[in-house]
mmCIF file of C-alpha atoms in Angstrom:
data_model
loop_
_atom_site.group_PDB
_atom_site.id
_atom_site.type_symbol
_atom_site.label_atom_id
_atom_site.label_comp_id
_atom_site.label_asym_id
_atom_site.label_seq_id
_atom_site.Cartn_x
_atom_site.Cartn_y
_atom_site.Cartn_z
ATOM 1 C CA MET Y 182 15.703 11.970 111.351
ATOM 2 C CA ARG Y 183 12.862 10.856 109.237
ATOM 3 C CA ARG Y 184 10.119 11.794 108.125
ATOM 4 C CA ALA Y 185 6.314 11.451 111.452
ATOM 5 C CA ASP Y 186 4.548 8.206 110.603
ATOM 6 C CA VAL Y 187 0.199 9.007 112.477
ATOM 7 C CA ALA Y 188 2.172 5.257 114.145
ATOM 8 C CA ASP Y 189 4.253 7.269 116.066
ATOM 9 C CA HIS Y 190 0.955 10.444 117.786
ATOM 10 C CA SER Y 191 0.503 7.810 120.893
ATOM 11 C CA ALA Y 192 4.328 8.028 121.507
ATOM 12 C CA ILE Y 193 4.147 11.570 120.405
ATOM 13 C CA VAL Y 194 1.624 12.131 123.955
ATOM 14 C CA ASP Y 195 3.467 10.580 125.096
ATOM 15 C CA ARG Y 196 6.695 11.843 124.779
ATOM 16 C CA VAL Y 197 4.531 15.890 126.044
ATOM 17 C CA GLN Y 198 2.887 14.352 128.836
ATOM 18 C CA ARG Y 199 6.756 12.714 130.157
ATOM 19 C CA TRP Y 200 8.692 15.739 128.903
ATOM 20 C CA TRP Y 201 6.208 18.341 129.883
ATOM 21 C CA GLY Y 202 5.105 17.041 133.366
ATOM 22 C CA ASP Y 203 7.956 18.836 134.842
ATOM 23 C CA SER Y 204 6.916 21.547 134.827
ATOM 24 C CA ARG Y 205 3.156 21.389 134.231
ATOM 25 C CA THR Y 206 0.680 19.327 137.222
ATOM 26 C CA PRO Y 207 0.148 16.056 135.186
ATOM 27 C CA ALA Y 208 -3.138 17.420 134.126
ATOM 28 C CA GLU Y 209 -1.870 20.784 133.041
ATOM 29 C CA ALA Y 210 0.810 18.481 130.434
ATOM 30 C CA ARG Y 211 -2.458 16.010 129.302
ATOM 31 C CA GLU Y 212 -4.355 19.048 128.285
ATOM 32 C CA LEU Y 213 -0.713 20.227 126.546
ATOM 33 C CA SER Y 214 -0.606 16.708 124.370
ATOM 34 C CA LEU Y 215 -4.581 17.787 123.347
ATOM 35 C CA LEU Y 216 -3.110 19.674 121.029
ATOM 36 C CA LEU Y 217 -1.329 16.803 119.085
ATOM 37 C CA PRO Y 218 -5.061 15.312 118.187
ATOM 38 C CA LYS Y 219 -3.620 11.719 115.507
ATOM 39 C CA LEU Y 220 -4.906 13.663 112.489
ATOM 40 C CA PHE Y 221 -1.738 16.242 112.601
ATOM 41 C CA LEU Y 222 -0.245 12.821 112.190
ATOM 42 C CA GLN Y 223 -3.259 11.380 109.905
ATOM 43 C CA PHE Y 224 -2.839 14.563 107.376
ATOM 44 C CA PHE Y 225 0.677 16.042 107.641
ATOM 45 C CA SER Y 226 2.789 12.924 108.776
ATOM 46 C CA ARG Y 227 5.025 13.710 105.408
ATOM 47 C CA THR Y 228 5.757 17.541 106.449
ATOM 48 C CA SER Y 229 6.332 16.598 110.636
ATOM 49 C CA LEU Y 230 9.835 14.495 112.196
ATOM 50 C CA VAL Y 231 11.146 12.358 114.267
ATOM 51 C CA LEU Y 232 14.130 11.750 115.944
ATOM 52 C CA GLU Y 233 14.588 8.959 117.605
ATOM 53 C CA ASP Y 234 17.558 6.340 118.366
ATOM 54 C CA GLU Y 235 17.152 2.828 120.483
ATOM 55 C CA THR Y 236 15.402 4.173 123.221
ATOM 56 C CA GLY Y 237 12.975 5.584 121.086
ATOM 57 C CA ILE Y 238 11.431 9.165 119.879
ATOM 58 C CA ARG Y 239 14.223 11.790 121.456
ATOM 59 C CA ALA Y 240 12.735 14.840 119.404
ATOM 60 C CA PHE Y 241 8.709 15.573 117.216
ATOM 61 C CA LEU Y 242 8.144 18.887 115.307
ATOM 62 C CA VAL Y 243 4.313 18.762 114.088
ATOM 63 C CA GLY Y 244 4.486 21.104 110.982
ATOM 64 C CA PHE Y 245 2.376 21.130 107.195
ATOM 65 C CA HIS Y 246 2.284 23.806 104.232
ATOM 66 C CA ALA Y 247 -0.839 25.658 104.312
ATOM 67 C CA PRO Y 248 -3.556 24.196 102.128
ATOM 68 C CA ASP Y 249 -4.588 27.344 101.121
ATOM 69 C CA ASN Y 250 -1.563 28.715 99.592
ATOM 70 C CA ASP Y 251 1.211 27.911 97.654
ATOM 71 C CA TYR Y 252 3.525 30.052 99.205
ATOM 72 C CA GLU Y 253 3.205 29.572 103.841
ATOM 73 C CA ALA Y 254 3.814 26.661 105.896
ATOM 74 C CA TYR Y 255 4.144 26.570 109.603
ATOM 75 C CA ILE Y 256 4.361 25.020 112.718
ATOM 76 C CA HIS Y 257 2.620 23.615 115.159
ATOM 77 C CA PHE Y 258 3.883 21.694 117.586
ATOM 78 C CA VAL Y 259 8.012 20.871 118.807
ATOM 79 C CA GLY Y 260 9.396 18.858 121.944
ATOM 80 C CA VAL Y 261 12.892 18.054 122.771
ATOM 81 C CA ASP Y 262 13.548 15.542 125.777
ATOM 82 C CA PRO Y 263 15.276 17.028 128.416
ATOM 83 C CA GLU Y 264 17.976 15.933 127.861
ATOM 84 C CA LEU Y 265 18.357 16.916 124.747
ATOM 85 C CA ARG Y 266 18.062 20.842 125.225
ATOM 86 C CA GLY Y 267 20.271 22.771 124.670
ATOM 87 C CA LEU Y 268 22.353 20.881 122.158
ATOM 88 C CA GLY Y 269 20.963 21.513 119.074
ATOM 89 C CA THR Y 270 18.315 19.324 118.667
ATOM 90 C CA ALA Y 271 14.816 22.084 117.463
ATOM 91 C CA ARG Y 272 17.908 23.450 116.001
ATOM 92 C CA ARG Y 273 18.540 20.815 113.369
ATOM 93 C CA LEU Y 274 14.987 20.368 113.740
ATOM 94 C CA TYR Y 275 14.083 23.468 112.204
ATOM 95 C CA THR Y 276 15.789 24.199 109.871
ATOM 96 C CA THR Y 277 15.256 20.698 108.648
ATOM 97 C CA PHE Y 278 11.638 21.807 108.366
ATOM 98 C CA PHE Y 279 12.762 25.150 106.646
ATOM 99 C CA ARG Y 280 14.932 22.989 103.766
ATOM 100 C CA HIS Y 281 11.945 21.241 103.401
ATOM 101 C CA ALA Y 282 9.363 23.416 103.479
ATOM 102 C CA ALA Y 283 11.502 25.735 100.381
ATOM 103 C CA GLU Y 284 11.665 22.386 99.174
ATOM 104 C CA GLU Y 285 8.190 22.387 98.014
ATOM 105 C CA GLY Y 286 8.089 25.986 97.151
ATOM 106 C CA ARG Y 287 7.461 27.482 100.108
ATOM 107 C CA THR Y 288 8.362 31.089 101.271
ATOM 108 C CA GLU Y 289 7.183 31.993 104.874
ATOM 109 C CA VAL Y 290 7.001 30.371 107.807
ATOM 110 C CA ARG Y 291 5.164 31.081 110.774
ATOM 111 C CA ALA Y 292 4.386 29.853 114.569
ATOM 112 C CA ILE Y 293 3.529 31.103 117.618
ATOM 113 C CA THR Y 294 3.574 30.546 121.419
ATOM 114 C CA SER Y 295 2.521 32.072 124.774
ATOM 115 C CA PRO Y 296 3.816 35.238 125.958
ATOM 116 C CA ALA Y 297 4.335 33.342 129.340
ATOM 117 C CA ASN Y 298 6.650 30.901 127.201
ATOM 118 C CA THR Y 299 10.219 33.345 127.291
ATOM 119 C CA GLY Y 300 11.809 29.914 126.044
ATOM 120 C CA SER Y 301 10.246 29.192 123.237
ATOM 121 C CA ILE Y 302 10.575 33.635 122.476
ATOM 122 C CA ALA Y 303 14.500 33.605 122.620
ATOM 123 C CA PHE Y 304 13.911 30.630 120.212
ATOM 124 C CA HIS Y 305 12.419 31.579 117.929
ATOM 125 C CA ARG Y 306 14.009 35.452 117.470
ATOM 126 C CA ALA Y 307 17.883 33.420 117.213
ATOM 127 C CA MET Y 308 16.404 31.021 114.691
ATOM 128 C CA GLY Y 309 15.423 34.311 112.791
ATOM 129 C CA PHE Y 310 11.749 35.236 113.639
ATOM 130 C CA THR Y 311 10.481 38.656 113.247
ATOM 131 C CA LEU Y 312 7.688 38.919 116.788
ATOM 132 C CA GLU Y 313 4.577 39.950 114.273
ATOM 133 C CA ALA Y 314 2.404 43.172 115.433
ATOM 134 C CA GLY Y 315 -0.413 42.193 117.347
ATOM 135 C CA ASP Y 316 -3.693 44.073 118.768
ATOM 136 C CA ARG Y 317 -1.539 45.215 122.575
ATOM 137 C CA VAL Y 318 1.512 44.660 123.967
ATOM 138 C CA ILE Y 319 3.086 43.456 127.067
ATOM 139 C CA ASP Y 320 6.613 43.168 129.295
ATOM 140 C CA GLY Y 321 7.269 45.058 126.244
ATOM 141 C CA LEU Y 322 5.868 42.173 123.233
ATOM 142 C CA PRO Y 323 3.752 42.578 120.518
ATOM 143 C CA VAL Y 324 0.627 39.905 121.430
ATOM 144 C CA ARG Y 325 -2.350 39.022 119.986
ATOM 145 C CA GLY Y 326 -4.969 39.013 122.543
ATOM 146 C CA ASP Y 327 -7.294 36.645 122.584
ATOM 147 C CA TYR Y 328 -5.690 34.591 119.457
ATOM 148 C CA ASP Y 329 -6.616 31.220 120.543
ATOM 149 C CA GLY Y 330 -10.368 31.659 122.744
ATOM 150 C CA PRO Y 331 -10.686 33.911 125.359
ATOM 151 C CA GLY Y 332 -7.716 34.884 127.921
ATOM 152 C CA GLN Y 333 -5.306 32.860 125.620
ATOM 153 C CA ASP Y 334 -3.193 35.544 124.304
ATOM 154 C CA ARG Y 335 -0.180 34.178 121.669
ATOM 155 C CA VAL Y 336 2.785 35.689 119.652
ATOM 156 C CA CYS Y 337 3.162 35.276 116.889
ATOM 157 C CA PHE Y 338 6.098 34.837 113.968
ATOM 158 C CA PHE Y 339 6.880 34.683 111.551
ATOM 159 C CA ARG Y 340 10.086 33.795 109.109
ATOM 160 C CA LYS Y 341 11.163 34.484 105.205
ATOM 161 C CA LEU Y 342 12.465 31.317 103.487
ATOM 162 C CA THR Y 343 15.447 31.727 101.330
ATOM 163 C CA GLY Y 344 16.691 29.603 98.312
#
């Protein structure tokens, strides 16, 4: 595992489009990859991670430390090759991110997901995240309506880091 680099951008975008292609149309997978503009790796490569082997990138985490305060970190996007899912790869990425954030004095990590992404919700809960209060409840989950724009509801997560 290593820190990401801006040169990883095109490979990461390619992986998103391929890895999510089994659950989305090509247009939807491309739209999802637009959540990762190059600026994330231009300005947050030091806090983002890549796992690779001889075949290339197998998993990644794009995250950053809040520029407006010195205590929060945020996990923006995580991808794991379908062949590695269920083997602890995402847990390893998160744990490494937590460690680096704590080393930099960060004490809180935040993340979000769609209310429909039950796998992500279960994973974040298993990783010790708490669901934040929302302005409505959908299927028993606290949800912030229109969080990312009209109709773009999100489940918001919070996790304290221990020293």
